[in-house]
Structures are given as C-alpha cells and as structure tokens.
Short mmCIF file of C-alpha atoms in Angstrom, two decimals:
data_model
loop_
_atom_site.label_atom_id
_atom_site.label_comp_id
_atom_site.label_asym_id
_atom_site.label_seq_id
_atom_site.Cartn_x
_atom_site.Cartn_y
_atom_site.Cartn_z
CA MET A 121 0.26 0.64 -0.12
CA MET A 122 1.16 3.32 -1.03
CA ALA A 123 1.18 5.12 2.70
CA TYR A 124 -0.90 7.90 3.63
CA ASP A 125 1.67 10.84 3.80
CA GLY A 126 0.91 14.03 3.55
CA VAL A 127 -2.62 13.97 4.65
CA ALA A 128 -4.15 15.82 8.12
CA ILE A 129 -7.26 15.22 9.64
CA ILE A 130 -8.31 18.20 11.41
CA GLY A 131 -11.96 18.39 12.19
CA ALA A 132 -14.23 16.39 14.04
CA ALA A 133 -17.85 17.18 14.49
CA GLU A 134 -20.84 15.62 16.36
CA LEU A 135 -24.15 17.15 16.89
CA PRO A 136 -25.59 15.36 19.72
CA TYR A 137 -28.05 12.64 19.36
CA ALA A 138 -31.02 12.86 19.98
CA ARG A 139 -34.12 9.87 19.32
CA LYS A 140 -36.75 12.50 18.90
CA LEU A 141 -35.92 15.55 16.59
CA SER A 142 -38.30 18.20 15.57
CA GLY A 143 -37.99 20.75 12.91
CA ALA A 144 -35.48 19.92 11.02
CA THR A 145 -34.03 18.28 7.98
CA THR A 146 -31.39 15.78 7.07
CA VAL A 147 -29.90 19.19 5.75
CA ASP A 148 -30.20 21.08 8.36
CA LEU A 149 -28.41 18.94 9.84
CA LEU A 150 -25.47 18.74 7.36
CA LYS A 151 -25.35 22.12 7.84
CA ALA A 152 -25.17 22.48 11.53
CA VAL A 153 -22.24 19.72 11.37
CA PHE A 154 -20.42 21.68 8.64
CA LEU A 155 -20.62 25.32 11.07
CA ARG A 156 -19.18 22.99 14.15
CA ALA A 157 -16.01 20.99 11.71
CA LEU A 158 -15.17 24.34 10.33
CA ALA A 159 -14.64 26.23 13.24
CA HIS A 160 -13.20 22.34 15.46
CA ALA A 161 -10.30 23.04 12.74
CA GLY A 162 -10.45 26.75 12.39
CA ILE A 163 -10.67 27.31 8.51
CA GLU A 164 -12.83 29.51 6.80
CA HIS A 165 -15.69 28.47 4.72
CA ARG A 166 -13.51 29.72 1.72
CA ALA A 167 -10.95 27.10 2.36
CA VAL A 168 -12.96 24.23 1.88
CA ASP A 169 -12.56 23.25 -2.11
CA GLY A 170 -13.82 18.81 -1.40
CA ILE A 171 -16.76 17.55 -0.42
CA ALA A 172 -18.30 13.71 0.37
CA VAL A 173 -21.52 13.29 2.19
CA SER A 174 -23.00 9.72 3.37
CA SER A 175 -27.09 10.03 4.40
CA PHE A 176 -29.35 7.57 3.76
CA THR A 177 -32.47 10.20 4.36
CA LEU A 178 -31.08 12.65 1.93
CA LYS A 179 -33.48 11.95 -1.40
CA PRO A 180 -34.45 13.58 -3.39
CA ASP A 181 -30.58 15.66 -3.13
CA HIS A 182 -27.27 14.03 -3.52
CA ALA A 183 -23.60 15.57 -2.10
CA ILE A 184 -24.13 18.21 -5.07
CA ASP A 185 -27.00 19.77 -3.83
CA VAL A 186 -25.93 20.26 -0.78
CA ALA A 187 -22.73 21.65 -2.05
CA TRP A 188 -24.75 23.12 -3.12
CA GLN A 189 -27.08 24.90 0.03
CA LEU A 190 -23.64 25.41 1.55
CA GLY A 191 -22.52 27.54 -0.70
CA LEU A 192 -19.77 25.73 -1.84
CA SER A 193 -17.75 25.73 -5.01
CA PRO A 194 -16.20 22.33 -4.37
CA ARG A 195 -13.03 21.15 -6.99
CA TRP A 196 -14.44 17.33 -5.28
CA CYS A 197 -16.73 16.05 -4.86
CA MET A 198 -18.06 12.21 -3.65
CA GLU A 199 -21.29 10.60 -2.43
CA ASP A 200 -20.98 7.10 -0.36
CA THR A 201 -23.39 4.82 -0.02
CA LEU A 202 -21.40 1.81 2.38
CA GLY A 203 -23.46 2.70 4.89
CA GLY A 204 -21.64 1.37 8.66
CA ALA A 205 -18.73 1.68 6.82
CA SER A 206 -18.75 4.86 4.85
CA GLY A 207 -16.79 6.72 6.88
CA ILE A 208 -13.64 5.15 5.99
CA ASN A 209 -14.20 4.98 2.63
CA MET A 210 -15.34 8.28 2.23
CA LEU A 211 -11.79 8.79 4.05
CA GLN A 212 -9.54 6.51 1.99
CA HIS A 213 -10.86 8.42 -1.30
CA ALA A 214 -10.43 11.83 0.54
CA ALA A 215 -7.37 11.77 1.69
CA ARG A 216 -6.27 10.27 -2.68
CA ALA A 217 -7.62 12.84 -3.35
CA ILE A 218 -5.75 15.43 -0.94
CA GLN A 219 -3.04 13.33 -1.85
CA ALA A 220 -3.03 13.44 -5.86
CA GLY A 221 -3.58 17.36 -5.33
CA ASP A 222 -7.34 16.47 -6.69
CA ALA A 223 -8.14 19.13 -3.44
CA GLU A 224 -6.56 20.22 -0.50
CA THR A 225 -9.96 20.71 1.99
CA ILE A 226 -12.29 17.86 1.92
CA VAL A 227 -15.48 17.95 4.59
CA ILE A 228 -16.83 15.03 4.95
CA LEU A 229 -20.41 14.78 6.41
CA SER A 230 -22.79 12.73 7.78
CA ALA A 231 -26.19 12.97 8.58
CA ASP A 232 -29.69 10.85 8.78
CA HIS A 233 -33.07 12.74 10.03
CA PHE A 234 -35.36 9.49 10.68
CA GLN A 235 -39.00 10.47 10.41
CA ALA A 236 -42.00 8.70 11.34
CA GLY A 237 -42.04 5.67 9.15
CA ASP A 238 -37.95 6.42 7.78
CA PHE A 239 -36.87 4.30 9.80
CA LYS A 240 -39.54 1.15 7.84
CA ASP A 241 -39.01 2.10 4.80
CA LEU A 242 -35.20 2.09 5.21
CA VAL A 243 -34.74 -1.75 6.44
CA GLU A 244 -37.93 -2.26 3.42
CA ASN A 245 -35.88 -0.59 0.49
CA TYR A 246 -32.70 -1.01 1.37
CA ASN A 247 -31.85 -2.79 -1.66
CA ARG A 248 -33.43 -5.29 -4.07
CA THR A 249 -32.83 -8.31 -1.92
CA THR A 250 -34.02 -7.13 0.68
CA ARG A 251 -36.90 -5.73 -1.17
CA ASP A 252 -37.27 -8.51 -3.51
CA HIS A 253 -36.54 -11.40 -0.58
CA LEU A 254 -36.31 -10.01 3.10
CA ALA A 255 -38.91 -7.81 3.40
CA PRO A 256 -41.95 -10.26 2.22
CA LEU A 257 -40.97 -12.12 5.51
CA SER A 258 -41.77 -9.07 7.46
CA PHE A 259 -39.75 -9.87 10.31
CA GLY A 260 -38.57 -6.50 10.76
CA GLY A 261 -35.27 -5.31 9.86
CA PRO A 262 -31.48 -6.73 11.13
CA ASN A 263 -32.78 -7.97 14.26
CA GLY A 264 -33.79 -10.31 13.20
CA LEU A 265 -30.86 -11.60 11.47
CA PHE A 266 -28.51 -10.43 13.91
CA ALA A 267 -29.85 -12.49 15.98
CA LEU A 268 -28.83 -15.62 13.26
CA VAL A 269 -25.45 -14.20 13.86
CA THR A 270 -24.49 -14.39 17.15
CA GLN A 271 -26.40 -18.09 17.58
CA ARG A 272 -24.08 -19.22 15.13
CA HIS A 273 -21.05 -16.71 16.63
CA ALA A 274 -22.33 -18.31 20.40
CA LYS A 275 -21.80 -22.07 19.43
CA ALA A 276 -18.32 -21.54 17.70
CA HIS A 277 -17.15 -19.93 20.75
CA GLY A 278 -18.81 -21.52 22.92
CA LEU A 279 -20.30 -17.67 25.02
CA GLY A 280 -23.86 -16.74 26.55
CA ARG A 281 -25.95 -14.23 26.78
CA ALA A 282 -24.24 -12.84 29.81
CA ASP A 283 -20.88 -12.64 27.18
CA TYR A 284 -22.59 -10.62 25.22
CA GLY A 285 -24.43 -8.32 28.15
CA ALA A 286 -20.70 -7.16 28.72
CA VAL A 287 -20.27 -6.09 26.00
CA CYS A 288 -23.10 -3.58 26.15
CA VAL A 289 -22.12 -3.52 30.00
CA ALA A 290 -18.21 -2.31 29.11
CA GLN A 291 -19.44 -0.27 26.38
CA ARG A 292 -22.23 1.50 29.12
CA ASP A 293 -19.32 1.98 31.63
CA TRP A 294 -18.86 4.61 28.78
CA ALA A 295 -21.53 6.58 27.76
CA ARG A 296 -21.32 7.54 31.22
CA ARG A 297 -19.20 9.78 31.11
CA ASN A 298 -20.41 11.46 27.51
CA PRO A 299 -22.41 13.97 27.84
CA GLN A 300 -24.42 14.02 24.56
CA ALA A 301 -24.53 9.86 24.74
CA VAL A 302 -28.41 8.90 24.33
CA TYR A 303 -28.50 5.96 27.01
CA ARG A 304 -26.11 6.88 29.82
CA SER A 305 -27.48 5.67 32.44
CA GLU A 306 -26.06 3.08 34.48
CA LEU A 307 -26.10 -0.80 32.80
CA THR A 308 -25.89 -3.90 35.37
CA LEU A 309 -25.58 -7.69 33.89
CA GLU A 310 -28.59 -8.48 36.03
CA ASP A 311 -30.84 -5.41 33.79
CA TYR A 312 -29.36 -6.92 30.98
CA LEU A 313 -30.03 -9.61 31.73
CA ALA A 314 -33.81 -9.38 32.77
CA GLN A 315 -34.60 -8.24 29.43
CA PRO A 316 -37.15 -9.88 27.40
CA PHE A 317 -35.77 -11.36 23.65
CA ILE A 318 -36.28 -8.82 21.06
CA ALA A 319 -35.57 -11.94 18.73
CA ASP A 320 -33.56 -14.91 20.54
CA PRO A 321 -31.09 -14.25 21.91
CA LEU A 322 -31.19 -10.15 21.91
CA CYS A 323 -32.61 -8.05 23.60
CA ARG A 324 -32.95 -4.35 23.27
CA TYR A 325 -29.75 -3.03 24.69
CA ASP A 326 -28.59 -5.30 22.03
CA CYS A 327 -29.49 -3.42 19.57
CA VAL A 328 -29.18 0.70 19.12
CA PRO A 329 -31.46 2.91 19.54
CA VAL A 330 -32.19 4.20 16.35
CA VAL A 331 -31.38 8.54 16.28
CA SER A 332 -31.06 11.17 14.31
CA GLY A 333 -27.54 12.78 14.01
CA ALA A 334 -24.21 14.05 12.35
CA ASP A 335 -21.16 13.42 12.08
CA ALA A 336 -17.86 14.87 9.88
CA ILE A 337 -14.25 15.63 9.79
CA VAL A 338 -12.05 17.75 8.51
CA LEU A 339 -9.23 17.23 5.83
CA THR A 340 -6.17 18.85 4.29
CA ALA A 341 -2.42 18.68 2.98
CA THR A 342 -0.22 18.50 5.86
CA ASP A 343 1.50 21.70 3.93
CA HIS A 344 -1.75 23.70 4.46
CA ALA A 345 -2.69 22.82 8.77
CA GLY A 346 -2.09 24.83 11.37
CA SER A 347 -0.02 24.86 14.38
CA GLY A 348 -1.93 22.23 17.16
CA ARG A 349 -2.99 18.65 17.43
CA GLN A 350 -3.32 16.96 14.35
CA VAL A 351 -4.11 13.31 13.23
CA GLY A 352 -2.59 11.75 10.96
CA ILE A 353 -3.31 8.22 9.10
CA ARG A 354 -0.93 5.27 9.21
CA ALA A 355 -2.79 2.52 6.95
CA LEU A 356 -6.19 1.65 5.54
CA ALA A 357 -7.45 -1.12 4.43
CA ALA A 358 -11.31 -2.29 3.26
CA ARG A 359 -12.28 -5.15 1.57
CA TYR A 360 -15.76 -6.13 0.41
CA ASN A 361 -17.73 -8.86 -0.48
CA PRO A 362 -15.13 -11.69 1.35
CA ASP A 363 -16.90 -14.42 1.21
CA HIS A 364 -20.44 -13.21 -0.91
CA GLN A 365 -22.81 -14.04 2.18
CA GLU A 366 -21.74 -17.82 2.49
CA GLY A 367 -20.44 -18.32 5.59
CA THR A 368 -21.36 -17.74 8.98
CA GLY A 369 -21.07 -13.94 9.14
CA CYS A 370 -18.50 -14.13 11.89
CA ARG A 371 -15.95 -13.31 10.28
CA THR A 372 -15.64 -10.15 8.49
CA SER A 373 -12.54 -9.15 5.69
CA LEU A 374 -11.12 -7.47 8.53
CA ALA A 375 -9.66 -11.59 9.27
CA ASP A 376 -7.93 -10.81 5.76
CA LEU A 377 -6.39 -7.38 6.21
CA ALA A 378 -5.61 -7.55 9.46
CA PRO A 379 -1.33 -8.70 8.65
CA ALA A 380 -0.75 -5.82 6.03
CA LEU A 381 -2.72 -3.53 7.71
CA TRP A 382 -0.40 -3.79 10.85
CA ARG A 383 2.65 -4.66 8.55
CA ASP A 384 1.25 -0.81 6.98
CA ALA A 385 0.93 1.16 9.77
CA ASP A 386 4.57 -0.16 11.53
CA ALA A 387 2.69 -1.10 14.87
CA GLY A 388 0.63 -3.71 16.30
CA PRO A 389 -3.27 -4.15 18.06
CA GLU A 390 -1.44 -4.44 21.47
CA GLU A 391 -0.70 -0.48 20.79
CA MET A 392 -3.17 0.65 20.37
CA ASP A 393 -4.71 3.52 23.00
CA ILE A 394 -8.16 3.83 21.38
CA VAL A 395 -10.34 1.63 18.92
CA SER A 396 -12.94 2.30 17.08
CA ILE A 397 -15.17 -1.36 16.61
CA TYR A 398 -19.02 -0.52 14.17
CA ASP A 399 -21.83 -1.51 16.78
CA ASP A 400 -24.95 -2.29 14.68
CA TYR A 401 -24.83 -5.46 17.74
CA PRO A 402 -22.06 -6.62 20.09
CA VAL A 403 -21.78 -9.91 17.49
CA MET A 404 -20.42 -7.20 15.58
CA VAL A 405 -17.96 -5.77 18.23
CA LEU A 406 -16.28 -9.31 19.09
CA ALA A 407 -15.86 -10.81 15.67
CA GLN A 408 -14.23 -7.82 14.34
CA LEU A 409 -12.27 -7.16 16.59
CA ALA A 410 -10.67 -11.04 16.56
CA ASP A 411 -10.26 -10.52 13.50
CA LEU A 412 -8.24 -8.04 13.87
CA GLY A 413 -5.84 -9.24 15.90
CA PHE A 414 -7.33 -8.21 19.77
CA VAL A 415 -7.71 -11.65 21.26
CA PRO A 416 -4.69 -13.51 20.08
CA ASP A 417 -5.83 -16.51 22.39
CA GLY A 418 -8.90 -16.96 20.95
CA ASP A 419 -10.90 -16.89 24.20
CA LEU A 420 -12.69 -14.31 23.80
CA SER A 421 -14.98 -15.16 27.00
CA ARG A 422 -11.68 -13.97 29.10
CA PHE A 423 -11.08 -10.83 27.01
CA ILE A 424 -14.47 -9.70 27.43
CA GLN A 425 -13.51 -9.93 31.29
CA ASP A 426 -10.22 -8.88 31.50
CA ARG A 427 -10.34 -6.43 28.49
CA LEU A 428 -13.16 -4.86 27.80
CA ARG A 429 -15.15 -4.78 31.12
CA THR A 430 -11.98 -3.65 33.18
CA GLY A 431 -11.58 -0.72 29.91
CA THR A 432 -7.94 -1.53 29.72
CA LEU A 433 -8.57 -2.19 26.14
CA ALA A 434 -10.60 1.06 25.55
CA VAL A 435 -13.03 0.20 22.89
CA ASN A 436 -15.94 2.51 21.82
CA THR A 437 -15.20 5.38 24.82
CA SER A 438 -18.30 7.08 23.47
CA GLY A 439 -20.06 4.44 24.52
CA GLY A 440 -20.47 3.46 20.91
CA GLN A 441 -23.65 2.96 18.59
CA LEU A 442 -25.31 0.73 21.66
CA SER A 443 -25.33 3.17 24.27
CA ALA A 444 -24.19 6.86 22.06
CA GLY A 445 -27.26 5.75 19.25
CA GLN A 446 -26.98 5.57 15.94
CA ALA A 447 -27.72 8.19 13.36
CA GLY A 448 -28.02 6.04 10.43
CA ALA A 449 -24.91 7.02 7.66
CA ALA A 450 -23.60 8.87 10.54
CA GLY A 451 -22.91 6.36 12.58
CA GLY A 452 -20.38 4.75 9.62
CA LEU A 453 -18.73 8.75 10.83
CA HIS A 454 -18.96 7.94 14.08
CA GLY A 455 -15.82 6.03 15.47
CA LEU A 456 -13.64 8.06 14.01
CA VAL A 457 -15.10 11.18 15.51
CA GLU A 458 -14.45 9.93 18.37
CA ALA A 459 -10.85 8.60 17.92
CA VAL A 460 -10.19 12.08 16.34
CA ILE A 461 -11.53 13.56 20.13
CA GLN A 462 -9.80 11.15 22.18
CA LEU A 463 -5.92 11.81 19.47
CA ARG A 464 -6.33 15.56 20.26
CA HIS A 465 -6.98 15.25 24.00
CA GLU A 466 -10.41 16.83 24.12
CA ALA A 467 -12.18 13.45 25.09
CA GLY A 468 -12.63 15.09 29.05
CA GLU A 469 -14.17 13.32 31.75
CA ARG A 470 -14.04 9.56 29.40
CA GLN A 471 -10.58 10.57 27.20
CA VAL A 472 -8.60 8.03 27.34
CA PRO A 473 -4.23 9.60 28.91
CA ASP A 474 -2.10 10.28 26.48
CA ALA A 475 -3.69 9.00 23.94
CA ARG A 476 -1.26 9.04 20.79
CA LEU A 477 -2.73 5.16 18.36
CA ALA A 478 -6.41 4.45 17.20
CA THR A 479 -7.86 1.66 15.48
CA VAL A 480 -11.35 2.70 13.74
CA ALA A 481 -13.28 -0.13 12.17
CA GLY A 482 -16.16 0.04 10.31
CA TYR A 483 -19.28 -2.42 8.93
CA GLY A 484 -21.76 -2.35 7.19
CA MET A 485 -24.72 -2.78 3.91
CA VAL A 486 -26.38 -6.09 4.70
CA GLU A 487 -27.08 -7.61 1.79
CA TYR A 488 -29.03 -10.96 2.98
CA ARG A 489 -27.40 -12.63 5.69
CA TYR A 490 -25.25 -9.86 7.41
CA GLY A 491 -22.88 -7.61 6.25
CA MET A 492 -20.93 -6.93 3.27
CA CYS A 493 -18.32 -3.85 3.71
CA ALA A 494 -15.48 -3.32 6.24
CA ASN A 495 -12.73 -1.77 6.08
CA VAL A 496 -9.87 -0.35 9.00
CA VAL A 497 -7.98 2.34 9.57
CA VAL A 498 -4.82 3.20 12.07
CA LEU A 499 -4.54 6.48 13.11
CA GLU A 500 -1.72 8.90 14.57
CA GLY A 501 -2.33 11.57 16.89
CA SER A 502 0.72 14.08 16.96
CA ASP A 503 1.44 17.80 18.05
CA ARG A 504 2.81 20.06 15.47
CA MET B 159 -44.78 -22.61 -5.31
CA SER B 160 -41.91 -23.93 -5.24
CA VAL B 161 -38.34 -22.28 -3.97
CA THR B 162 -36.12 -21.38 -6.85
CA ILE B 163 -32.07 -21.44 -6.67
CA HIS B 164 -29.45 -20.94 -9.68
CA ARG B 165 -27.24 -23.07 -10.67
CA CYS B 166 -24.16 -22.02 -12.56
CA ALA B 167 -24.04 -23.13 -16.51
CA ALA B 168 -20.55 -22.90 -16.18
CA CYS B 169 -18.86 -23.73 -12.89
CA GLY B 170 -22.12 -25.74 -11.35
CA HIS B 171 -22.30 -22.83 -8.03
CA SER B 172 -25.76 -22.46 -7.00
CA CYS B 173 -26.87 -19.33 -4.86
CA PHE B 174 -29.83 -17.27 -3.67
CA PRO B 175 -30.88 -14.87 -4.45
CA ALA B 176 -30.59 -14.80 -7.92
CA ARG B 177 -26.80 -12.45 -9.10
CA GLN B 178 -26.47 -11.32 -12.60
CA LEU B 179 -22.65 -12.87 -12.17
CA CYS B 180 -21.01 -15.77 -10.72
CA HIS B 181 -18.95 -14.91 -8.16
CA ARG B 182 -17.10 -18.33 -8.66
CA CYS B 183 -16.44 -18.13 -12.37
CA GLY B 184 -17.60 -14.95 -13.61
CA GLY B 185 -20.34 -17.09 -15.45
CA ALA B 186 -23.78 -15.30 -16.76
CA GLU B 187 -25.97 -17.73 -17.80
CA TRP B 188 -27.89 -19.52 -14.60
CA THR B 189 -29.83 -22.76 -14.86
CA PRO B 190 -32.75 -23.16 -12.96
CA VAL B 191 -33.66 -25.55 -9.86
CA THR B 192 -36.63 -26.42 -7.97
CA VAL B 193 -35.82 -27.17 -3.99
CA ASP B 194 -38.52 -28.10 -1.46
CA ARG B 195 -36.87 -29.19 1.62
CA GLY B 196 -33.79 -28.11 3.83
CA THR B 197 -32.09 -28.30 7.06
CA VAL B 198 -33.16 -25.31 10.23
CA GLU B 199 -29.61 -24.68 11.50
CA GLU B 200 -30.19 -21.83 13.03
CA LEU B 201 -34.16 -20.17 14.26
CA THR B 202 -34.63 -17.36 15.55
CA THR B 203 -38.27 -15.83 17.25
CA VAL B 204 -38.91 -11.90 16.68
CA LEU B 205 -41.04 -10.34 18.91
CA HIS B 206 -40.76 -6.52 18.30
CA GLN B 207 -40.59 -5.18 14.77
CA ALA B 208 -39.47 -2.11 12.97
CA ASP B 209 -42.38 0.22 13.19
CA ALA B 210 -44.50 -2.66 13.34
CA ALA B 211 -48.32 -1.71 13.79
CA VAL B 212 -49.45 -4.58 15.45
CA ALA B 213 -46.72 -6.50 17.33
CA GLY B 214 -46.63 -9.65 16.34
CA THR B 215 -44.83 -13.01 16.31
CA VAL B 216 -41.93 -14.51 13.56
CA HIS B 217 -39.99 -17.17 13.54
CA LEU B 218 -37.55 -17.08 11.34
CA ALA B 219 -34.95 -19.84 10.46
CA SER B 220 -31.51 -20.17 8.85
CA VAL B 221 -31.90 -23.41 6.60
CA ARG B 222 -29.76 -25.27 4.41
CA THR B 223 -30.37 -27.08 1.06
CA ASP B 224 -28.70 -30.41 -0.14
CA SER B 225 -27.06 -27.91 -2.83
CA GLY B 226 -25.38 -25.97 0.54
CA VAL B 227 -26.92 -22.93 0.04
CA VAL B 228 -28.92 -20.87 2.68
CA ILE B 229 -32.20 -19.64 2.41
CA LEU B 230 -34.17 -17.05 4.79
CA ALA B 231 -37.33 -18.54 5.63
CA ARG B 232 -40.72 -18.20 8.13
CA LEU B 233 -41.90 -21.06 9.55
CA ASP B 234 -45.22 -21.74 10.72
CA ARG B 235 -43.95 -22.57 14.69
CA ALA B 236 -40.16 -22.97 16.20
CA VAL B 237 -39.25 -26.46 15.15
CA ALA B 238 -35.96 -27.83 16.51
CA LEU B 239 -32.70 -26.94 15.09
CA GLY B 240 -31.71 -29.74 12.42
CA ALA B 241 -35.43 -30.68 12.01
CA GLU B 242 -36.02 -30.74 7.91
CA VAL B 243 -38.71 -28.29 6.55
CA GLY B 244 -40.25 -28.48 3.22
CA LEU B 245 -39.96 -25.29 2.05
CA THR B 246 -42.36 -23.51 -0.40
CA LEU B 247 -43.02 -19.76 -2.09
CA SER B 248 -45.51 -17.17 -1.02
CA PRO B 249 -47.09 -14.84 -3.91
CA THR B 250 -45.22 -12.44 -2.05
CA GLY B 251 -41.90 -13.62 -2.35
CA ALA B 252 -41.64 -15.27 1.14
CA VAL B 253 -40.09 -18.46 1.62
CA HIS B 254 -42.22 -20.62 4.21
CA GLY B 255 -40.93 -24.16 5.79
CA THR B 256 -43.13 -25.96 7.38
#
C-alpha cells in the first residue's frame, strides 16, 4: 500500500444525537455539523474545496445539492452509500484526492434525520435483495438476521448471553462519561439479563437506539495544516464481499486485511490506545476485534472480562452506537469522530490519557444474511 | 409455488437470491433448480418488528438446502434445530418453511 503521508485530519464534530428531533431536516443537520467542523478545524468556509456526503435520508438531494446548499464550489465531490463502512470509505478516497492534488481541504459529512416511517422504509427497501426477499418475510429489519449471526457465533466460541451482555455493559460504562450519549444511566449485567428477547438471543440493549444526528471530519494537506494537535493516517484497508454471503457472518474481511494493515501501520493491536469498532450488535464488536488480532489466544470470554469490562482496552469510548445512538449513515463516521477527539485529547471525562494511536473499523451493508463491507484505519495523533 | 435457486451453467455453483454473474467463475448463464426442503440451522423468534403497527411474532430460520445454499425462511412454528422443513414460495416472495 502507498502510504497516506501528507494528509492530516484537522477537525471533527458531532451534533448531539436525539431520539426525537422536530423542526429540522437532514440538510439542516448537515449544515450545523459542517459549521461546527469548520470551527473545530479553525478554517474558513472559503478554504473548503472538496466535499463528501453520506446519508440515507437525503433524497431527492445528492452530495452536489448539499454543496450547493452550503454555498460551496468544490473541485472534488463524492457521495457514499456504504452505511456503517461509509466513514472510512470516504476517508480513503478523500485522503488520496488530497495526496493527488485534486483537492486541498475536504469536509466529510454524514447525517440522518429519521421521521415516522423513514426507518421502516429504509429497512424494507435497503436494496433489491431486501425488498424482494427479506421484506416479504415481515420480520422487521436486521435484528432477526443478527440474532441468527449471534447464535452461530455463540455456538462457535462457547459464549452465552452474559458474554454479549458484558460487551454492552462495558460500553455503557464509557457512555456514562459521554454527555452526548443517548443512554447514560448505569447498566448492570443483571439489568441486561432481565430484559425480554426482541429476537432470541438479542434483547433491547443488543440493538442500537435509532437516532437523528450528524458527524463530520475535516482533512487537509499537511502543508496547509495550522499548529496544534493533528491526526494522520498510518494505514487503511478495505475489502467488500469477501465471502459473497456464503459464510457464517462471524468472520469479516478484517481477518484477511489485518496482517498487511499492521505491517503498513508499523504497529500492532497491543499498541493501540483507542479502538472504535462499528457496533450495530455486540456480536460484530467481538467478531471485528478478533479478526483484527486483539484476541491473540482466541478466548473471547476471558478477553471480554479482562480487557473490555476493565476498560484496559479502550473500545468504543463514546459508548458506541449501542449507548450513544445509531444515527443512520452518520454512524459510519461516529467511531472516526470519537477517535479523532481522543487523539486530540479533547474527550473530557472519558479521555484516555496520552492517547496516540487508534484503530477504527467500519462494517455494514447487509445484502441477504449479514454485512458485505468492512474497512479499517490506523490513526496517529501528534503535536505540530 | 416452489422455491428456485440458481445453478451456474459454467461451474455448477448454486446461489440464492439470483445474481447477474457467478462469483466463482464469472459465468452469466444460470440454470433454475427447484428446492423443496432443507435443514434448519438456526432459528429465532422475532417479537418486536421495526415500526410494526401490530406487535407480532415471526419465526425466522436459516435453512440449508442439499445444494449447500442457505435460505432465510419464515416458519409457522418453532422447530428443533436440525429439523427438516419443506420449503414453499408465497406469491409475495416470502419463503415459508413447514
């Protein structure tokens, strides 16, 4: 892989997530997060010459309409549709565009505003396969599919409900220190185990709360970055459709990507201060962590107790989507924004001391049985 | 109606749902093959559905056919894992296992 030298992430922003949000549209959220990201990066509106946008609720608009709404005249424009893998996909393309000189400063935006009926429409018309083969089964979205994935995973690794529950509890412990999280009250394993099933073995705490919200990051050529803390890309890798939906769903493409990723990053999982893993369901947190090499002995149950519950491995320090909320396509940027905030040492009460290296993984886009997409980036924070 | 899976005319690999090109060999010709039964590998009971007007219960199963293809099916009732079920296709496109 050609290195990602010469590109810096200089700003990140997230609007507070909200379960019910009235009086705003998706474009309103994009505007608000765009302004917040510019302010965070300390740059002017006129400095932006590239824009990338991801959203499920933007129609009939597209990325270029957002550029128009925001008064931009970009020389680089991208629209992304990879859902939970959208943030890293946009980062990959934007960083290469800056390296190539096609743009100098790019703002990556994502937002979703769900109104009554929007979520049902999204899950029934996610793609042609969903519309033609899943929606007729009337089981109401991805919970049923990931219940089946979780059953396969539990059987393969000898895990029980308490193990997956412990992942949710560990993330809630982080969320209690994140004033923007939707769920902030203490969650005990007893509370988790007392919940009725939504889709056996999943209960409500295994399923992300759907919210409206927006996220953004700002990239620029290192030559133009100002002073202060900035974040660079050590390595980035992606692969989609690794098994064409013919596997178990418990192994993502990250397993294939990990050896070259760590080699390119010149670092290993044991050196990571911050880890953001796309967490639509706790089973996928465990699958991605194992695929990336964070569980060298393969003992997931002990890993959960020794590393996640103790917080010694800082995974999803915002509380993740399981506690902070799942804002549609904005969820694809959520983990990146949190990692950037941590690497800039701006995470307040939940700040991991001296955080320097972070891994962020994206996952998503269910075709028929589970997600098709996974990608990953290793980031480094430094003073300048 | 019966359930139809799709066998690549070039390499014999079967898939469901239908695709344009075979991921094994790139072949573009498919032969329809009828399947009428399979084995339940996982089963979940979905109690709460997204935005459901009326809360309902759906038995959703992962069913493996003899060809190795896994089909998602809605069962009339919970069955034991490993049970064999007959598969039919409703006019709406839903695969039912009974």
